[in-house]
Tab-separated table of C-alpha atoms and ligand atoms in Angstrom:
chain	number	residue	atom	x	y	z
T	697	MET	CA	0.000	0.000	0.000
T	698	GLY	CA	2.836	2.362	0.927
T	699	LEU	CA	4.434	1.748	-2.431
T	700	PHE	CA	1.167	2.278	-4.236
T	701	LEU	CA	0.594	5.615	-2.542
T	702	LEU	CA	4.169	6.611	-3.232
T	703	SER	CA	3.956	5.973	-6.948
T	704	CYS	CA	0.645	7.837	-7.130
T	705	ARG	CA	1.900	10.843	-5.243
T	706	HIS	CA	4.889	11.036	-7.531
T	707	THR	CA	5.233	10.617	-11.235
T	708	PRO	CA	3.552	7.400	-12.350
T	709	ARG	CA	5.424	5.147	-14.758
T	710	MET	CA	4.791	6.859	-18.044
T	711	ILE	CA	6.378	4.299	-20.311
T	712	THR	CA	6.117	0.673	-19.288
T	713	ASP	CA	8.403	-2.134	-20.485
T	714	GLN	CA	5.470	-3.450	-22.428
T	715	ARG	CA	4.910	-0.101	-24.131
T	716	ILE	CA	8.586	0.052	-25.120
T	717	GLN	CA	8.194	-3.253	-26.928
T	718	GLU	CA	5.157	-1.896	-28.770
T	719	LEU	CA	7.074	1.209	-29.772
T	720	ASN	CA	9.958	-0.954	-31.044
T	721	GLN	CA	7.679	-3.063	-33.207
T	722	PRO	CA	7.410	-0.828	-36.311
T	723	LEU	CA	11.165	-0.117	-36.220
T	724	LEU	CA	12.281	-3.739	-36.033
T	725	ASN	CA	12.412	-4.495	-39.734
T	726	ASP	CA	14.754	-1.676	-40.682
T	727	HIS	CA	16.779	-2.269	-37.560
T	728	GLN	CA	17.354	-5.951	-38.385
T	729	PHE	CA	18.446	-5.019	-41.892
T	730	ARG	CA	20.997	-2.479	-40.689
T	731	LEU	CA	22.163	-4.726	-37.876
T	732	SER	CA	22.765	-7.747	-40.104
T	733	TYR	CA	24.890	-5.614	-42.436
T	734	ALA	CA	26.964	-4.187	-39.563
T	735	ALA	CA	27.315	-7.608	-37.919
T	736	GLU	CA	28.352	-9.280	-41.162
T	737	LEU	CA	31.130	-6.741	-41.721
T	738	LEU	CA	32.410	-7.263	-38.178
T	739	ASN	CA	32.168	-11.053	-38.476
T	740	ARG	CA	34.426	-10.877	-41.496
T	741	GLN	CA	36.975	-9.041	-39.336
T	742	GLY	CA	36.761	-11.780	-36.731
T	743	VAL	CA	34.843	-9.699	-34.177
T	744	ASN	CA	32.580	-11.587	-31.767
T	745	VAL	CA	29.480	-9.455	-32.237
T	746	GLN	CA	27.441	-10.805	-29.328
T	747	ALA	CA	30.369	-10.274	-26.931
T	748	LEU	CA	30.600	-6.700	-28.210
T	749	LEU	CA	26.854	-6.180	-27.678
T	750	ASN	CA	27.177	-7.494	-24.128
T	751	GLN	CA	29.951	-5.014	-23.391
T	752	ILE	CA	27.911	-2.111	-24.730
T	753	ALA	CA	24.873	-3.256	-22.746
T	754	ALA	CA	26.906	-3.478	-19.533
T	755	PHE	CA	28.118	0.124	-19.733
T	756	GLN	CA	26.285	2.389	-17.272
T	757	VAL	CA	26.581	6.118	-16.782
T	758	ALA	CA	25.062	7.871	-13.772
T	759	ILE	CA	22.712	10.834	-14.112
T	760	PRO	CA	23.192	13.841	-11.845
T	761	SER	CA	20.099	14.901	-9.947
T	762	TRP	CA	20.854	18.531	-10.809
T	763	ALA	CA	20.690	17.971	-14.570
T	764	LEU	CA	17.004	17.046	-14.653
T	765	GLY	CA	15.794	20.621	-14.598
T	766	THR	CA	16.642	23.605	-16.729
T	767	GLY	CA	20.005	25.152	-16.061
T	768	GLY	CA	20.676	28.783	-16.627
T	769	THR	CA	23.400	31.248	-17.278
T	770	ARG	CA	24.057	34.311	-15.173
T	771	PHE	CA	21.875	36.155	-17.714
T	772	GLY	CA	18.735	34.099	-17.697
T	773	ARG	CA	16.880	30.845	-17.377
T	774	TYR	CA	14.120	29.478	-19.603
T	775	PRO	CA	12.389	26.650	-17.750
T	776	GLY	CA	10.412	24.285	-19.944
T	777	GLY	CA	8.003	23.126	-17.229
T	778	GLY	CA	7.327	19.818	-15.512
T	779	GLU	CA	10.643	19.847	-13.668
T	780	PRO	CA	11.097	17.413	-10.787
T	781	GLY	CA	10.257	19.222	-7.528
T	782	SER	CA	11.490	16.549	-5.133
T	783	LEU	CA	14.057	13.786	-4.877
T	784	GLU	CA	11.265	11.293	-5.525
T	785	ASP	CA	10.424	13.066	-8.791
T	786	LYS	CA	14.094	13.036	-9.757
T	787	ILE	CA	14.284	9.293	-9.158
T	788	ALA	CA	11.183	8.859	-11.301
T	789	ASP	CA	12.788	10.864	-14.132
T	790	VAL	CA	16.012	8.863	-14.056
T	791	GLY	CA	13.934	5.664	-13.860
T	792	LEU	CA	12.206	6.740	-17.048
T	793	LEU	CA	15.508	7.469	-18.819
T	794	ASN	CA	16.884	4.128	-17.729
T	795	ARG	CA	13.800	2.242	-18.889
T	796	LEU	CA	14.302	3.781	-22.314
T	797	ASN	CA	18.056	3.273	-22.682
T	798	ARG	CA	18.948	0.671	-19.986
T	799	SER	CA	22.270	2.445	-19.595
T	800	SER	CA	21.731	4.972	-16.826
T	801	ASN	CA	20.924	2.980	-13.727
T	802	ALA	CA	22.409	5.296	-11.086
T	803	ILE	CA	21.910	8.823	-9.745
T	804	SER	CA	24.360	11.287	-8.249
T	805	LEU	CA	23.042	13.507	-5.501
T	806	HIS	CA	24.042	17.015	-4.536
T	807	ILE	CA	23.715	17.963	-0.877
T	808	PRO	CA	21.894	20.113	0.237
T	809	TRP	CA	19.783	20.113	-2.951
T	810	ASP	CA	18.793	16.480	-2.439
T	811	ILE	CA	18.690	15.801	1.285
T	812	PRO	CA	16.894	12.473	1.711
T	813	LYS	CA	13.891	12.749	4.044
T	814	ASP	CA	11.938	9.510	4.059
T	815	VAL	CA	14.867	7.119	3.571
T	816	ALA	CA	12.812	3.910	3.631
T	817	ALA	CA	10.421	5.219	0.971
T	818	LEU	CA	13.305	6.466	-1.173
T	819	LYS	CA	14.988	3.094	-1.018
T	820	GLN	CA	11.778	1.400	-2.038
T	821	LEU	CA	11.403	3.769	-4.946
T	822	LEU	CA	15.008	3.179	-6.036
T	823	THR	CA	14.477	-0.581	-5.983
T	824	GLN	CA	11.220	-0.248	-7.879
T	825	GLU	CA	13.000	1.780	-10.568
T	826	GLY	CA	16.084	-0.484	-10.604
T	827	LEU	CA	18.367	2.393	-9.628
T	828	THR	CA	21.175	3.014	-7.152
T	829	ILE	CA	22.789	6.150	-5.766
T	830	ASP	CA	26.343	6.200	-7.033
T	831	SER	CA	27.814	9.292	-5.448
T	832	VAL	CA	27.051	12.189	-3.166
T	833	ASN	CA	28.453	15.576	-4.092
T	834	SER	CA	29.191	18.180	-1.462
T	835	ASN	CA	28.392	21.821	-2.051
T	836	THR	CA	30.584	24.458	-0.470
T	837	PHE	CA	30.304	26.735	-3.494
T	838	GLN	CA	27.127	28.451	-2.284
T	839	ASP	CA	26.042	29.845	1.063
T	840	GLN	CA	22.857	28.236	2.366
T	841	LYS	CA	20.266	30.322	4.250
T	842	GLU	CA	20.749	28.680	7.622
T	843	GLN	CA	24.551	28.476	7.308
T	844	PRO	CA	26.369	30.491	10.022
T	845	LEU	CA	29.648	31.241	8.188
T	846	SER	CA	30.223	32.319	4.592
T	847	TYR	CA	32.258	30.617	1.862
T	848	LYS	CA	32.818	33.885	0.038
T	849	PHE	CA	36.575	33.577	0.563
T	850	GLY	CA	36.819	29.827	0.355
T	851	SER	CA	35.745	26.670	2.176
T	852	LEU	CA	38.290	23.888	2.761
T	853	CYS	CA	41.113	26.350	2.018
T	854	HIS	CA	39.781	29.228	4.134
T	855	THR	CA	42.136	31.191	6.365
T	856	ASP	CA	39.613	30.920	9.232
T	857	GLU	CA	39.687	27.535	10.937
T	858	ALA	CA	36.012	27.762	11.927
T	859	ILE	CA	34.998	28.087	8.288
T	860	ARG	CA	37.198	25.186	7.270
T	861	GLU	CA	35.632	23.142	10.057
T	862	GLN	CA	32.121	24.005	8.869
T	863	ALA	CA	33.042	22.833	5.351
T	864	ILE	CA	34.619	19.635	6.691
T	865	GLN	CA	31.474	18.910	8.714
T	866	HIS	CA	29.311	19.488	5.643
T	867	ASN	CA	31.309	16.879	3.729
T	868	ILE	CA	31.004	14.434	6.619
T	869	GLU	CA	27.248	15.023	6.634
T	870	CYS	CA	27.182	14.242	2.913
T	871	ILE	CA	28.842	10.907	3.661
T	872	GLN	CA	26.186	10.208	6.304
T	873	TYR	CA	23.351	10.972	3.881
T	874	GLY	CA	25.064	8.834	1.272
T	875	ARG	CA	25.403	5.910	3.674
T	876	GLN	CA	21.667	5.977	4.321
T	877	LEU	CA	21.112	5.357	0.619
T	878	ASP	CA	24.006	2.902	0.134
T	879	ALA	CA	26.229	5.251	-1.858
T	880	GLN	CA	29.976	4.660	-1.636
T	881	THR	CA	31.490	7.720	-3.239
T	882	LEU	CA	31.966	11.293	-2.113
T	883	THR	CA	32.711	13.773	-4.879
T	884	VAL	CA	34.436	16.970	-3.843
T	885	TRP	CA	34.570	19.862	-6.226
T	886	LEU	CA	35.851	23.051	-4.628
T	887	ALA	CA	35.037	26.504	-5.879
T	888	ASP	CA	37.900	27.819	-3.746
T	889	GLY	CA	40.190	30.280	-5.444
T	890	ALA	CA	41.012	33.930	-5.938
T	891	ASN	CA	40.032	36.683	-8.305
T	892	PHE	CA	43.045	38.921	-7.850
T	893	PRO	CA	46.833	38.637	-7.651
T	894	GLY	CA	48.015	38.589	-4.075
T	895	GLN	CA	44.571	37.660	-2.711
T	896	GLN	CA	45.567	34.169	-1.640
T	897	HIS	CA	48.842	32.607	-0.570
T	898	PHE	CA	49.193	29.713	-3.041
T	899	ARG	CA	51.167	27.335	-0.864
T	900	ARG	CA	49.239	27.926	2.329
T	901	ALA	CA	45.870	27.651	0.580
T	902	TYR	CA	46.979	24.322	-0.895
T	903	GLN	CA	48.180	23.017	2.459
T	904	ARG	CA	44.994	24.019	4.287
T	905	THR	CA	42.975	22.269	1.564
T	906	ALA	CA	45.096	19.127	1.846
T	907	ASP	CA	44.642	19.080	5.626
T	908	SER	CA	40.873	19.595	5.379
T	909	LEU	CA	40.531	16.841	2.767
T	910	ALA	CA	42.589	14.524	4.977
T	911	ALA	CA	40.181	15.195	7.869
T	912	ILE	CA	37.190	14.298	5.674
T	913	TYR	CA	38.989	11.206	4.405
T	914	GLU	CA	39.585	10.125	8.005
T	915	ALA	CA	35.837	10.237	8.642
T	916	MET	CA	35.012	8.301	5.476
T	917	PRO	CA	34.199	4.569	5.699
T	918	THR	CA	37.070	2.463	4.383
T	919	ASP	CA	34.971	1.056	1.540
T	920	TRP	CA	34.225	4.547	0.219
T	921	THR	CA	36.064	6.498	-2.455
T	922	MET	CA	36.732	10.216	-2.390
T	923	LEU	CA	36.809	11.786	-5.843
T	924	ILE	CA	38.693	15.067	-6.150
T	925	GLU	CA	37.608	17.147	-9.121
T	926	TYR	CA	39.740	19.916	-10.630
T	927	LYS	CA	38.776	22.963	-12.658
T	928	PRO	CA	41.040	25.647	-14.179
T	929	TYR	CA	38.787	28.646	-13.677
T	930	GLU	CA	35.265	29.618	-12.597
T	931	PRO	CA	33.897	30.764	-10.279
T	932	PHE	CA	37.296	32.388	-9.729
T	933	PHE	CA	39.254	33.798	-12.615
T	934	TYR	CA	42.746	34.509	-11.339
T	935	SER	CA	43.464	31.185	-9.641
T	936	MET	CA	41.722	28.084	-8.372
T	937	VAL	CA	43.121	26.045	-5.498
T	938	ILE	CA	42.643	22.798	-7.475
T	939	PRO	CA	43.018	23.952	-11.076
T	940	ASP	CA	44.428	20.839	-12.768
T	941	TRP	CA	44.849	17.068	-12.650
T	942	GLY	CA	48.345	17.393	-11.235
T	943	THR	CA	47.036	19.182	-8.153
T	944	SER	CA	44.210	16.640	-7.716
T	945	TYR	CA	46.713	13.829	-8.146
T	946	SER	CA	49.132	15.240	-5.593
T	947	LEU	CA	46.287	15.637	-3.084
T	948	CYS	CA	45.193	12.037	-3.660
T	949	GLN	CA	48.757	10.827	-3.178
T	950	ALA	CA	48.971	12.682	0.110
T	951	ILE	CA	45.539	11.597	1.373
T	952	GLY	CA	45.337	7.872	0.724
T	953	GLN	CA	44.603	4.997	-1.611
T	954	ASN	CA	40.849	5.623	-1.704
T	955	ALA	CA	41.251	9.186	-2.939
T	956	GLN	CA	41.015	9.378	-6.717
T	957	VAL	CA	41.069	12.031	-9.410
T	958	LEU	CA	37.843	12.967	-11.172
T	959	VAL	CA	38.102	14.224	-14.747
T	960	ASP	CA	35.297	16.515	-15.914
T	961	LEU	CA	35.555	16.994	-19.673
T	962	GLY	CA	34.603	20.663	-19.415
T	963	HIS	CA	37.262	21.445	-16.837
T	964	HIS	CA	40.169	22.021	-19.193
T	965	LEU	CA	41.432	24.953	-21.160
T	966	PRO	CA	40.641	24.743	-24.902
T	967	ASN	CA	42.721	22.179	-26.825
T	968	THR	CA	43.981	20.359	-23.731
T	969	ASN	CA	44.814	16.772	-24.637
T	970	ILE	CA	42.321	15.120	-22.276
T	971	GLU	CA	42.906	11.612	-23.588
T	972	GLN	CA	46.544	11.894	-22.558
T	973	ILE	CA	45.510	12.952	-19.047
T	974	VAL	CA	43.252	9.900	-18.914
T	975	GLY	CA	46.162	7.695	-19.988
T	976	ARG	CA	48.442	9.208	-17.347
T	977	LEU	CA	45.939	8.783	-14.521
T	978	LEU	CA	45.250	5.187	-15.531
T	979	HIS	CA	48.981	4.563	-15.500
T	980	PHE	CA	49.135	5.882	-11.929
T	981	GLY	CA	45.985	3.949	-10.921
T	982	ARG	CA	44.359	7.215	-9.858
T	983	LEU	CA	41.493	7.710	-12.297
T	984	GLY	CA	38.408	7.386	-10.119
T	985	GLY	CA	35.633	9.274	-11.843
T	986	PHE	CA	34.478	10.910	-14.980
T	987	HIS	CA	32.046	13.733	-15.661
T	988	PHE	CA	30.888	13.735	-19.271
T	989	ASN	CA	29.708	16.836	-21.067
T	990	GLY	CA	30.385	18.793	-24.244
T	991	SER	CA	32.723	21.755	-24.235
T	992	MET	CA	33.818	24.357	-26.761
T	993	TYR	CA	35.487	26.805	-24.393
T	994	GLY	CA	35.276	25.694	-20.772
T	995	ASP	CA	32.616	24.405	-18.401
T	996	ASP	CA	29.939	24.775	-21.098
T	997	ASP	CA	28.073	21.685	-19.862
T	998	LEU	CA	26.610	20.963	-23.309
T	999	THR	CA	25.428	17.596	-24.627
T	1000	THR	CA	28.242	15.029	-24.448
T	1001	GLY	CA	29.692	14.342	-27.880
T	1002	SER	CA	27.811	17.180	-29.542
T	1003	THR	CA	30.845	19.118	-30.718
T	1004	LYS	CA	33.896	16.860	-30.432
T	1005	PRO	CA	32.899	13.241	-31.068
T	1006	PHE	CA	36.436	12.303	-32.174
T	1007	GLN	CA	37.882	13.534	-28.883
T	1008	LEU	CA	35.262	11.534	-26.979
T	1009	PHE	CA	36.253	8.462	-28.980
T	1010	LEU	CA	39.959	9.019	-28.230
T	1011	ILE	CA	39.158	9.275	-24.529
T	1012	PHE	CA	37.242	6.004	-24.637
T	1013	ASN	CA	40.100	4.503	-26.587
T	1014	GLU	CA	42.343	5.170	-23.574
T	1015	LEU	CA	39.763	3.823	-21.143
T	1016	VAL	CA	39.275	0.602	-23.118
T	1017	ASP	CA	43.007	0.206	-23.623
T	1018	GLY	CA	43.599	0.642	-19.888
T	1019	ALA	CA	40.864	-1.847	-19.034
T	1020	LEU	CA	42.444	-4.482	-21.284
T	1021	ASP	CA	45.982	-3.959	-20.035
T	1022	GLY	CA	46.805	-6.264	-17.138
T	1023	ALA	CA	49.596	-3.896	-16.088
T	1024	VAL	CA	47.052	-1.152	-15.317
T	1025	LYS	CA	45.931	-1.396	-11.700
T	1026	ASN	CA	43.220	1.238	-11.802
T	1027	PRO	CA	40.012	0.625	-9.808
T	1028	PRO	CA	36.705	0.758	-11.708
T	1029	VAL	CA	35.910	4.267	-12.949
T	1030	ALA	CA	32.628	5.927	-11.901
T	1031	TYR	CA	31.003	7.435	-14.983
T	1032	MET	CA	28.546	10.276	-14.727
T	1033	ILE	CA	27.055	12.944	-16.963
T	1034	ASP	CA	27.548	16.450	-15.628
T	1035	ALA	CA	25.601	18.824	-17.814
T	1036	SER	CA	23.260	21.750	-17.698
T	1037	HIS	CA	20.476	22.323	-20.165
T	1038	ASN	CA	19.443	25.760	-21.274
T	1039	THR	CA	18.237	25.101	-24.786
T	1040	LYS	CA	16.979	21.524	-24.927
T	1041	ASP	CA	14.492	19.521	-22.890
T	1042	PRO	CA	16.809	18.194	-20.127
T	1043	LEU	CA	15.596	14.614	-20.487
T	1044	GLU	CA	16.100	14.620	-24.254
T	1045	ASP	CA	19.550	16.110	-23.749
T	1046	LEU	CA	20.451	13.334	-21.306
T	1047	LEU	CA	19.147	10.641	-23.657
T	1048	GLN	CA	21.265	12.122	-26.440
T	1049	SER	CA	24.329	12.270	-24.196
T	1050	VAL	CA	24.010	8.626	-23.168
T	1051	GLN	CA	23.552	7.620	-26.799
T	1052	ASN	CA	26.700	9.539	-27.793
T	1053	ILE	CA	28.656	8.011	-24.918
T	1054	LEU	CA	27.643	4.472	-25.896
T	1055	THR	CA	28.525	5.224	-29.511
T	1056	ALA	CA	32.028	6.443	-28.617
T	1057	TYR	CA	32.521	3.455	-26.317
T	1058	ALA	CA	31.383	0.961	-28.983
T	1059	LYS	CA	33.809	2.491	-31.492
T	1060	ALA	CA	36.661	2.291	-29.002
T	1061	LEU	CA	35.876	-1.395	-28.479
T	1062	LEU	CA	36.394	-1.917	-32.216
T	1063	VAL	CA	39.976	-0.630	-32.307
T	1064	ASP	CA	42.324	-3.362	-33.503
T	1065	ARG	CA	44.635	-3.162	-30.483
T	1066	ALA	CA	47.199	-5.709	-31.613
T	1067	ALA	CA	47.612	-3.930	-34.954
T	1068	LEU	CA	47.786	-0.540	-33.229
T	1069	ALA	CA	50.473	-1.726	-30.808
T	1070	ASP	CA	52.403	-3.123	-33.745
T	1071	ALA	CA	52.154	0.147	-35.692
T	1072	GLN	CA	53.236	2.115	-32.623
T	1073	GLU	CA	56.217	-0.120	-31.938
T	1074	SER	CA	57.407	0.158	-35.531
T	1075	ASN	CA	56.686	3.901	-35.655
T	1076	ASP	CA	54.280	3.499	-38.542
T	1077	VAL	CA	52.536	6.785	-37.933
T	1078	VAL	CA	50.112	6.640	-40.832
T	1079	ARG	CA	48.953	3.110	-40.091
T	1080	ALA	CA	48.464	3.849	-36.371
T	1081	GLU	CA	46.261	6.819	-37.192
T	1082	GLU	CA	44.337	4.880	-39.852
T	1083	ILE	CA	43.601	2.082	-37.389
T	1084	LEU	CA	41.962	4.573	-35.034
T	1085	LYS	CA	40.086	6.253	-37.871
T	1086	ASP	CA	38.864	2.918	-39.120
T	1087	ALA	CA	37.164	2.227	-35.791
T	1088	PHE	CA	35.922	5.795	-35.414
T	1089	LEU	CA	34.299	5.826	-38.858
T	1090	THR	CA	32.436	2.547	-38.332
T	1091	ASP	CA	28.695	3.087	-38.066
T	1092	VAL	CA	27.946	1.464	-34.710
T	1093	ARG	CA	24.404	2.837	-34.349
T	1094	PRO	CA	22.701	-0.499	-35.130
T	1095	LEU	CA	24.955	-2.168	-32.536
T	1096	VAL	CA	24.125	0.366	-29.835
T	1097	ALA	CA	20.420	0.069	-30.646
T	1098	GLU	CA	20.607	-3.729	-30.518
T	1099	ALA	CA	22.464	-3.725	-27.187
T	1100	ILE	CA	19.744	-1.529	-25.689
T	1101	ARG	CA	16.974	-3.621	-27.287
T	1102	GLN	CA	18.420	-6.852	-25.928
T	1103	SER	CA	18.307	-5.276	-22.459
T	1104	GLY	CA	14.642	-4.397	-22.903
T	1105	GLY	CA	15.066	-0.750	-23.906
T	1106	ALA	CA	13.896	1.342	-26.827
T	1107	LEU	CA	15.434	1.068	-30.285
T	1108	ASP	CA	15.109	4.834	-30.550
T	1109	PRO	CA	14.877	6.264	-27.008
T	1110	ILE	CA	14.338	9.901	-28.039
T	1111	ALA	CA	11.652	8.988	-30.577
T	1112	ALA	CA	9.881	6.903	-27.924
T	1113	TYR	CA	10.075	9.769	-25.422
T	1114	ARG	CA	8.563	12.165	-27.953
T	1115	ARG	CA	5.963	9.714	-29.244
T	1116	GLU	CA	4.644	9.282	-25.690
T	1117	GLY	CA	4.520	13.042	-25.084
T	1118	VAL	CA	6.432	12.683	-21.836
T	1119	ARG	CA	7.141	16.379	-21.351
T	1120	THR	CA	3.481	17.301	-21.845
T	1121	GLN	CA	2.495	14.696	-19.276
T	1122	LEU	CA	5.117	15.953	-16.835
T	1123	ILE	CA	3.822	19.506	-17.214
T	1124	GLN	CA	0.284	18.263	-16.558
T	1125	GLN	CA	1.383	16.456	-13.418
T	1126	ARG	CA	3.882	18.904	-11.983
T	1127	GLY	CA	2.834	22.172	-13.518
T	1128	LYS	CA	4.419	24.617	-15.889
T	1129	LEU	CA	6.192	26.460	-13.104
T	1130	SER	CA	7.676	23.609	-11.086
T	1131	LEU	CA	11.381	24.208	-10.653
T	1132	ALA	CA	14.042	21.655	-9.837
T	1133	THR	CA	16.631	22.347	-7.176
T	1134	GLY	CA	20.079	22.737	-8.602
T	1135	LEU	CA	21.964	25.340	-10.522
U	7	RM4	C1	30.998	22.224	-11.141
U	7	RM4	C2	31.533	20.821	-11.185
U	7	RM4	C3	30.828	19.882	-10.262
U	7	RM4	C4	29.335	20.094	-10.265
U	7	RM4	C5	28.993	21.542	-10.097
U	7	RM4	C6	27.505	21.744	-10.112
U	7	RM4	O1	31.473	22.961	-12.237
U	7	RM4	O2	31.497	20.330	-12.489
U	7	RM4	O3	31.094	18.551	-10.611
U	7	RM4	O4	28.824	19.356	-9.191
U	7	RM4	O5	29.595	22.270	-11.150
U	8	MN	MN1	31.727	18.136	-12.750
U	9	MN	MN1	31.618	21.708	-14.151
């Protein structure tokens, strides 16, 4: 009865498994035709197609609770309506995405935007939707109403010990909330930095941050991972305390084995070779997490793979290569989308992102690694590049669609979402003006 009331109070299942099968029906013929062609080509190259499909189907990328509503810029926000007003609504939205694409079975929470209230009911809802909470993210980049001390001049790096302590306690609270919902990862992104030369003592700010992070780490259960995310600029424009992977890495080294670097694709200056950073961190066994998004200039938070699909492929090429290399002792990487949607329907944007991620991953799986290693060893530059291009230019869309279909999802998740008029239904249920917590 409790469950029944819960699903009535919150968004009811708008697309059932059964309905997904019905929506797949008219697409099946064309799909089979395209799939058999793609599979035949791969068979001829000696690829085990079903094993490849299983790998694609197993790949899961978490959805951040803060990306389900409309984002904004400092100039404006254009909400599309029907946004999730509660954590329960957010779970329902991610459940819907996952039913469609079977590849986003976890949610990342941001505290205090998503403080769990009725834990038992939330757990029930998560089970019902087949979801887990993968990570909790602390927020010391905004002052909350009831918060006694301000983070205007920093949090974990602050000159005032009382402010550092408040920020440490907030992170420990995040861990406690996460434990209630069986999460095992704390993600720390610090907005700490300076806007003007001379404002902050670089070495002391670093050391205070390292000490604060060590205190949080001490309070963390031993089976948890702390992910330390870097960002070169924004919200501060002269310097950030953790601006780059080297700083994150050095902090992890100082803190302990369960501290890992988190790479957010938008947190690099233009033209940074991100795939090389990924390779380096894998080599050190310190790549713990990934935030996917699309970036032209900085933390643009656009749809993953929208502008630089080749770069996304090269990144996955490193990840796949690292996973296959027995010499790489990196723990499993936590994958998440970290995006903000100002132009598109957030749910459509997320479906597109997941599709682009799976596509890049599938292409990376197709790289002929033995041939590539051979070309690299013999310095055959042209051949090495052609091997990568060969995989990148393969049309893997029928394979991605088939992997999702075999898991019970939609052959065309965005078409299914539109066909069912999900946004219109959400607006009817939640109203035009409902706003999600988040950025
Ligand atoms: C930051 C960073 C964090 C995210 C916040 C909202 O730029 O990417 O991961 O939690 O934005
Ligand atoms: Mn991020
Ligand atoms: Mn960001």
